[in-house]
Amino acid sequence: MSELRLAVIGDPIAHTLSPLIQGKMMERLGAEGDYRAFHVTEEELPSFVEMAKRELSGFNITIPHKSRILPYLDGIDTYAAQCGAVNTVRITDGKLYGFNTDGNGIVAALRLMGASFQGARVSLLGAGGAALSICKKALEMGAKTVTVFCRNPKKAAGMTEDFRVTVLPFAGMSAGNCGEVSDVIIHATPLGMSGGADDFTDFSFLDGTKAAVCDIVYRPAETSLLKECRRRGLACSNGRNMLIYQAICAFEIFSGMNFDRDEMGAYLAKEVRKVLGQGDKA
Ligand code: NAP
């Protein structure tokens, strides 16, 4: 295999764990090359793409360029097109092919908790980019229903063409419409995130639930939502495994290598825990 010249772009980018995760993966698999973080503003995106075509084998994309990259692509996979967002670009002969690996990340995270979308009644908190990719994957994997709780129903417009999706106000979330009637609850807003001002003030929506709960926030490792789930004895996890498995799937796309995802996932979890702390028994 030729050397992999890889990167991640975003604005801001300082917080990214991608160089750590991808670097550890390359080291463990003996892949030659490098993985660098680039701070790229909206204005700089065209010149970055030109440079990437000449010099890179692929790159990951984080906020706010996941949709902005679309006009530059020569091809896009079906799921990424449905999401309208790309987090992984493979470059072959100067052509850019876009993928979105967030959906496979959440599927793996649920599997590791003993949960799945298959036949599940899913409650999804939030209607941003991550929520859209999770919703599309839940529907693809056979969720029975997806109830989206959000502040602005217009933001959920990309989800409602499927008859299984219902949109309800975030402020109206309750045990009756969420906890008691869900098999899987996924939190996909920044509530409880390190550095953010806001957090949950009321957990009564979890009353009576037996659902598996995944908080896709991974910084801090234990959010107040996770603490509450643990106090209630629920199966729960933070966003670390989603982060790790989306990275594993991205590396497979970049490199074409096949390896044991779970062995790699366990190894990367140890490395990421050194940075983020424990906060997750999985
Ligand atoms: P985004 O596109 O900005 O969407 C954020 C969503 O949260 C929007 O629906 C927003 O509603 C809602 N929201 C924000 N503050 C809220 C509040 N105080 N109360 C209720 N809803 C609120 O962000 P994103 O990219 O989807 O990311 C969301 C979270 O997921 C972030 O914490 C991010 O770090 C995490 N994430 C984790 C992974 C992973 O691999 N584990 C991957 C992607 C994202 P409005 O539209 O009304 O503002």
Short mmCIF file of C-alpha atoms and ligand atoms in Angstrom, two decimals:
data_model
loop_
_atom_site.label_atom_id
_atom_site.label_comp_id
_atom_site.label_asym_id
_atom_site.label_seq_id
_atom_site.Cartn_x
_atom_site.Cartn_y
_atom_site.Cartn_z
CA MET A 1 0.00 0.00 0.00
CA SER A 2 1.33 3.48 -0.83
CA GLU A 3 1.78 6.05 1.92
CA LEU A 4 -1.43 7.53 3.29
CA ARG A 5 -1.50 11.32 3.36
CA LEU A 6 -4.53 12.10 5.51
CA ALA A 7 -6.05 15.10 7.26
CA VAL A 8 -9.01 16.47 9.15
CA ILE A 9 -10.44 19.91 8.47
CA GLY A 10 -12.74 22.11 10.55
CA ASP A 11 -13.23 25.56 11.99
CA PRO A 12 -12.46 25.39 14.90
CA ILE A 13 -10.21 22.33 14.83
CA ALA A 14 -8.08 22.50 17.99
CA HIS A 15 -10.43 20.20 19.94
CA THR A 16 -10.36 17.33 17.45
CA LEU A 17 -9.39 13.83 18.59
CA SER A 18 -9.12 12.55 15.00
CA PRO A 19 -5.31 12.86 14.72
CA LEU A 20 -4.90 10.86 17.93
CA ILE A 21 -7.37 8.15 16.88
CA GLN A 22 -6.25 7.87 13.26
CA GLY A 23 -2.58 8.10 14.22
CA LYS A 24 -2.92 5.24 16.74
CA MET A 25 -4.77 3.17 14.15
CA MET A 26 -2.08 3.73 11.51
CA GLU A 27 0.64 2.85 14.00
CA ARG A 28 -1.10 -0.36 15.10
CA LEU A 29 -1.73 -1.48 11.51
CA GLY A 30 1.75 -0.53 10.35
CA ALA A 31 0.34 1.86 7.73
CA GLU A 32 2.89 4.35 6.40
CA GLY A 33 2.01 8.04 6.18
CA ASP A 34 0.59 10.82 8.30
CA TYR A 35 -2.65 12.42 9.50
CA ARG A 36 -2.72 16.15 10.15
CA ALA A 37 -5.30 18.66 11.41
CA PHE A 38 -5.93 21.77 9.28
CA HIS A 39 -7.82 24.82 10.42
CA VAL A 40 -9.81 25.68 7.28
CA THR A 41 -12.24 28.60 7.12
CA GLU A 42 -15.12 28.79 4.63
CA GLU A 43 -13.04 31.11 2.42
CA GLU A 44 -10.10 28.69 2.51
CA LEU A 45 -12.12 25.62 1.55
CA PRO A 46 -11.60 25.92 -2.27
CA SER A 47 -7.81 26.23 -1.94
CA PHE A 48 -7.72 23.37 0.58
CA VAL A 49 -9.59 21.16 -1.90
CA GLU A 50 -7.11 22.02 -4.67
CA MET A 51 -4.19 21.17 -2.38
CA ALA A 52 -5.92 17.96 -1.25
CA LYS A 53 -6.39 16.76 -4.85
CA ARG A 54 -2.64 17.10 -5.43
CA GLU A 55 -1.28 15.94 -2.09
CA LEU A 56 -3.73 13.90 -0.02
CA SER A 57 -5.19 10.38 -0.12
CA GLY A 58 -8.21 11.51 1.87
CA PHE A 59 -9.55 13.68 4.66
CA ASN A 60 -12.13 13.86 7.40
CA ILE A 61 -14.44 16.82 7.82
CA THR A 62 -15.91 18.31 10.93
CA ILE A 63 -18.07 21.35 11.70
CA PRO A 64 -18.87 23.50 9.73
CA HIS A 65 -17.81 21.96 6.40
CA LYS A 66 -19.75 18.66 6.30
CA SER A 67 -22.32 20.10 3.89
CA ARG A 68 -20.12 22.77 2.32
CA ILE A 69 -17.91 20.08 0.78
CA LEU A 70 -20.78 18.67 -1.33
CA PRO A 71 -20.28 20.88 -4.45
CA TYR A 72 -16.62 19.80 -4.67
CA LEU A 73 -17.32 16.05 -4.79
CA ASP A 74 -17.06 13.86 -7.88
CA GLY A 75 -19.14 11.15 -6.23
CA ILE A 76 -21.06 10.53 -3.02
CA ASP A 77 -22.36 7.38 -1.38
CA THR A 78 -26.11 6.95 -0.98
CA TYR A 79 -26.28 7.30 2.79
CA ALA A 80 -24.10 10.45 2.80
CA ALA A 81 -26.32 11.93 0.10
CA GLN A 82 -29.42 11.22 2.23
CA CYS A 83 -27.73 12.96 5.18
CA GLY A 84 -26.63 15.88 3.01
CA ALA A 85 -23.37 15.69 4.94
CA VAL A 86 -19.99 14.08 4.42
CA ASN A 87 -17.40 13.37 7.12
CA THR A 88 -14.95 11.31 5.04
CA VAL A 89 -13.51 12.02 1.60
CA ARG A 90 -11.38 9.52 -0.31
CA ILE A 91 -9.25 10.92 -3.12
CA THR A 92 -8.49 8.68 -6.09
CA ASP A 93 -6.71 10.03 -9.19
CA GLY A 94 -7.50 13.58 -8.09
CA LYS A 95 -11.23 12.84 -7.73
CA LEU A 96 -13.13 13.29 -4.45
CA TYR A 97 -15.59 10.65 -3.20
CA GLY A 98 -17.71 11.47 -0.14
CA PHE A 99 -18.95 9.20 2.64
CA ASN A 100 -20.60 9.62 6.02
CA THR A 101 -19.50 7.14 8.68
CA ASP A 102 -21.43 8.64 11.65
CA GLY A 103 -24.33 6.24 11.09
CA ASN A 104 -22.10 3.17 11.31
CA GLY A 105 -20.54 4.72 14.41
CA ILE A 106 -23.84 4.90 16.27
CA VAL A 107 -24.85 1.39 15.14
CA ALA A 108 -21.62 0.00 16.62
CA ALA A 109 -22.06 2.04 19.82
CA LEU A 110 -25.54 0.55 20.30
CA ARG A 111 -24.33 -2.97 19.53
CA LEU A 112 -21.67 -2.67 22.24
CA MET A 113 -24.46 -1.77 24.71
CA GLY A 114 -26.50 -4.80 23.63
CA ALA A 115 -29.00 -2.57 21.79
CA SER A 116 -29.96 -2.05 18.15
CA PHE A 117 -32.27 -0.05 15.87
CA GLN A 118 -33.91 -3.21 14.48
CA GLY A 119 -37.61 -3.02 15.40
CA ALA A 120 -36.86 -0.36 18.04
CA ARG A 121 -38.94 2.60 19.10
CA VAL A 122 -36.29 5.31 19.03
CA SER A 123 -36.39 8.71 20.74
CA LEU A 124 -33.91 11.14 19.23
CA LEU A 125 -33.15 14.35 21.13
CA GLY A 126 -32.05 17.10 18.72
CA ALA A 127 -32.42 17.80 15.01
CA GLY A 128 -28.94 18.97 13.99
CA GLY A 129 -26.41 17.34 11.68
CA ALA A 130 -25.64 14.40 13.98
CA ALA A 131 -29.33 13.75 14.67
CA LEU A 132 -30.11 13.67 10.94
CA SER A 133 -27.41 11.08 10.24
CA ILE A 134 -28.60 9.00 13.22
CA CYS A 135 -32.24 9.23 12.09
CA LYS A 136 -31.40 8.10 8.54
CA LYS A 137 -29.39 5.16 9.85
CA ALA A 138 -32.11 4.17 12.35
CA LEU A 139 -34.66 4.06 9.52
CA GLU A 140 -32.27 2.14 7.26
CA MET A 141 -31.65 -0.41 10.03
CA GLY A 142 -35.37 -1.07 10.57
CA ALA A 143 -36.41 1.14 13.47
CA LYS A 144 -40.13 0.80 14.15
CA THR A 145 -40.57 4.49 14.98
CA VAL A 146 -38.32 7.52 15.45
CA THR A 147 -39.61 10.38 17.62
CA VAL A 148 -37.52 13.51 17.21
CA PHE A 149 -37.63 16.01 20.08
CA CYS A 150 -36.39 19.43 18.98
CA ARG A 151 -36.78 23.14 19.56
CA ASN A 152 -37.35 24.04 15.94
CA PRO A 153 -39.49 21.58 13.93
CA LYS A 154 -38.27 23.13 10.65
CA LYS A 155 -34.82 21.69 11.43
CA ALA A 156 -36.32 18.18 11.30
CA ALA A 157 -37.70 18.67 7.77
CA GLY A 158 -35.11 16.28 6.30
CA MET A 159 -36.40 13.46 8.51
CA THR A 160 -40.15 13.63 8.17
CA GLU A 161 -40.61 12.23 4.67
CA ASP A 162 -40.52 8.77 6.30
CA PHE A 163 -43.90 7.85 7.84
CA ARG A 164 -42.18 6.35 10.89
CA VAL A 165 -40.84 9.74 12.02
CA THR A 166 -42.75 12.04 14.39
CA VAL A 167 -41.49 15.44 15.53
CA LEU A 168 -42.38 16.76 18.99
CA PRO A 169 -41.28 19.87 20.93
CA PHE A 170 -38.15 19.42 23.02
CA ALA A 171 -39.77 21.28 25.92
CA GLY A 172 -42.71 18.85 25.88
CA MET A 173 -40.59 15.72 26.34
CA SER A 174 -42.07 13.53 29.09
CA ALA A 175 -42.14 10.00 30.47
CA GLY A 176 -45.37 9.41 28.53
CA ASN A 177 -44.05 10.37 25.09
CA CYS A 178 -40.37 9.40 25.59
CA GLY A 179 -39.11 7.15 28.42
CA GLU A 180 -42.07 4.81 28.75
CA VAL A 181 -42.47 4.26 25.00
CA SER A 182 -38.83 4.00 23.85
CA ASP A 183 -36.46 1.08 23.45
CA VAL A 184 -33.54 3.35 22.51
CA ILE A 185 -32.98 6.98 23.50
CA ILE A 186 -30.23 8.94 21.76
CA HIS A 187 -29.18 12.37 22.94
CA ALA A 188 -27.78 14.45 20.04
CA THR A 189 -27.76 18.05 21.30
CA PRO A 190 -24.82 19.83 22.97
CA LEU A 191 -26.59 19.83 26.38
CA GLY A 192 -24.10 18.85 29.09
CA MET A 193 -21.07 19.26 26.82
CA SER A 194 -17.85 20.61 28.36
CA GLY A 195 -17.55 24.33 27.77
CA GLY A 196 -21.25 24.70 26.97
CA ALA A 197 -23.51 26.80 29.17
CA ASP A 198 -26.59 24.57 29.16
CA ASP A 199 -27.44 21.23 30.68
CA PHE A 200 -30.56 19.17 31.34
CA THR A 201 -32.59 20.54 34.24
CA ASP A 202 -35.21 17.81 34.38
CA PHE A 203 -34.87 14.06 33.87
CA SER A 204 -38.50 13.10 34.41
CA PHE A 205 -38.67 12.06 30.71
CA LEU A 206 -36.69 8.97 31.84
CA ASP A 207 -39.26 7.95 34.45
CA GLY A 208 -40.40 4.37 34.00
CA THR A 209 -38.04 3.69 31.12
CA LYS A 210 -36.16 0.51 30.32
CA ALA A 211 -34.55 2.06 27.23
CA ALA A 212 -30.86 1.89 26.37
CA VAL A 213 -29.57 5.47 26.39
CA CYS A 214 -26.71 6.76 24.27
CA ASP A 215 -25.47 10.30 24.91
CA ILE A 216 -23.39 11.10 21.83
CA VAL A 217 -21.60 13.86 23.74
CA TYR A 218 -18.16 12.49 24.69
CA ARG A 219 -16.63 15.47 26.49
CA PRO A 220 -16.99 15.13 29.48
CA ALA A 221 -16.91 11.34 29.54
CA GLU A 222 -19.70 11.33 32.10
CA THR A 223 -22.41 13.89 31.38
CA SER A 224 -25.20 14.63 33.85
CA LEU A 225 -27.52 12.60 31.59
CA LEU A 226 -25.25 9.57 31.88
CA LYS A 227 -24.96 9.97 35.67
CA GLU A 228 -28.72 10.01 35.87
CA CYS A 229 -29.04 6.92 33.65
CA ARG A 230 -26.53 5.05 35.78
CA ARG A 231 -28.40 6.07 38.95
CA ARG A 232 -31.52 4.56 37.37
CA GLY A 233 -29.67 1.35 36.40
CA LEU A 234 -30.16 1.87 32.66
CA ALA A 235 -27.89 0.51 29.94
CA CYS A 236 -26.09 3.66 28.78
CA SER A 237 -22.98 4.98 27.11
CA ASN A 238 -21.36 8.23 26.09
CA GLY A 239 -20.35 9.22 22.54
CA ARG A 240 -16.88 7.71 22.70
CA ASN A 241 -17.72 4.52 20.84
CA MET A 242 -19.59 6.39 18.13
CA LEU A 243 -16.54 8.60 17.70
CA ILE A 244 -14.17 5.63 17.57
CA TYR A 245 -16.21 3.49 15.18
CA GLN A 246 -16.89 6.33 12.75
CA ALA A 247 -13.11 6.79 12.69
CA ILE A 248 -12.50 3.06 12.12
CA CYS A 249 -14.98 3.07 9.21
CA ALA A 250 -13.29 6.20 7.79
CA PHE A 251 -9.87 4.54 7.97
CA GLU A 252 -11.20 1.49 6.14
CA ILE A 253 -12.39 3.82 3.37
CA PHE A 254 -9.04 5.64 3.21
CA SER A 255 -6.86 2.55 3.30
CA GLY A 256 -8.96 -0.28 1.88
CA MET A 257 -7.60 -2.36 4.78
CA ASN A 258 -9.73 -4.93 6.56
CA PHE A 259 -9.12 -5.63 10.22
CA ASP A 260 -10.96 -6.71 13.37
CA ARG A 261 -13.03 -3.61 14.17
CA ASP A 262 -13.81 -4.64 17.75
CA GLU A 263 -10.20 -5.45 18.58
CA MET A 264 -9.21 -2.05 17.19
CA GLY A 265 -12.17 -0.39 18.94
CA ALA A 266 -11.12 -1.76 22.33
CA TYR A 267 -7.53 -0.61 21.76
CA LEU A 268 -8.62 2.90 20.69
CA ALA A 269 -11.05 3.15 23.62
CA LYS A 270 -8.11 2.73 26.01
CA GLU A 271 -6.18 5.46 24.20
CA VAL A 272 -9.13 7.87 24.09
CA ARG A 273 -9.91 7.24 27.77
CA LYS A 274 -6.43 8.54 28.61
CA VAL A 275 -7.56 11.89 27.20
CA LEU A 276 -11.25 11.98 28.09
CA GLY A 277 -11.24 10.02 31.35
CA GLN A 278 -13.32 6.94 32.17
CA GLY A 279 -16.97 7.85 32.56
CA ASP A 280 -18.05 4.81 30.60
CA LYS A 281 -17.82 1.21 31.66
CA ALA A 282 -18.34 -0.16 28.14
P1 NAP B 1 -25.76 20.85 15.50
O1 NAP B 1 -25.89 20.53 14.07
O2 NAP B 1 -25.37 22.23 15.93
O3 NAP B 1 -27.19 20.50 16.19
C1 NAP B 1 -27.43 20.70 17.53
C2 NAP B 1 -28.88 20.35 17.85
O4 NAP B 1 -29.06 20.51 19.27
C3 NAP B 1 -29.91 21.27 17.19
O5 NAP B 1 -31.09 20.53 16.98
C4 NAP B 1 -30.13 22.33 18.28
O6 NAP B 1 -31.38 22.96 18.21
C5 NAP B 1 -30.10 21.45 19.51
N1 NAP B 1 -29.85 22.21 20.71
C6 NAP B 1 -28.78 23.02 20.96
N2 NAP B 1 -28.88 23.53 22.21
C7 NAP B 1 -30.03 23.05 22.74
C8 NAP B 1 -30.69 23.23 23.99
N3 NAP B 1 -30.19 24.02 24.93
N4 NAP B 1 -31.87 22.59 24.18
C9 NAP B 1 -32.40 21.79 23.23
N5 NAP B 1 -31.82 21.57 22.02
C10 NAP B 1 -30.65 22.20 21.78
O7 NAP B 1 -24.73 19.91 16.24
P2 NAP B 1 -24.36 18.37 15.86
O8 NAP B 1 -23.23 18.35 14.93
O9 NAP B 1 -25.62 17.68 15.50
O10 NAP B 1 -23.78 17.86 17.27
C11 NAP B 1 -24.60 17.71 18.41
C12 NAP B 1 -23.80 17.10 19.55
O11 NAP B 1 -23.36 15.80 19.19
C13 NAP B 1 -22.52 17.88 19.92
O12 NAP B 1 -22.36 17.83 21.31
C14 NAP B 1 -21.41 17.08 19.25
O13 NAP B 1 -20.18 17.19 19.93
C15 NAP B 1 -21.96 15.66 19.36
N6 NAP B 1 -21.46 14.76 18.30
C16 NAP B 1 -20.86 13.61 18.68
C17 NAP B 1 -20.41 12.72 17.70
C18 NAP B 1 -19.75 11.44 18.10
O14 NAP B 1 -19.09 10.81 17.25
N7 NAP B 1 -19.88 10.99 19.33
C19 NAP B 1 -20.59 13.02 16.34
C20 NAP B 1 -21.22 14.22 15.99
C21 NAP B 1 -21.66 15.09 16.99
P3 NAP B 1 -31.56 24.39 17.50
O15 NAP B 1 -31.49 24.11 16.04
O16 NAP B 1 -32.88 24.84 17.98
O17 NAP B 1 -30.40 25.26 17.97
#
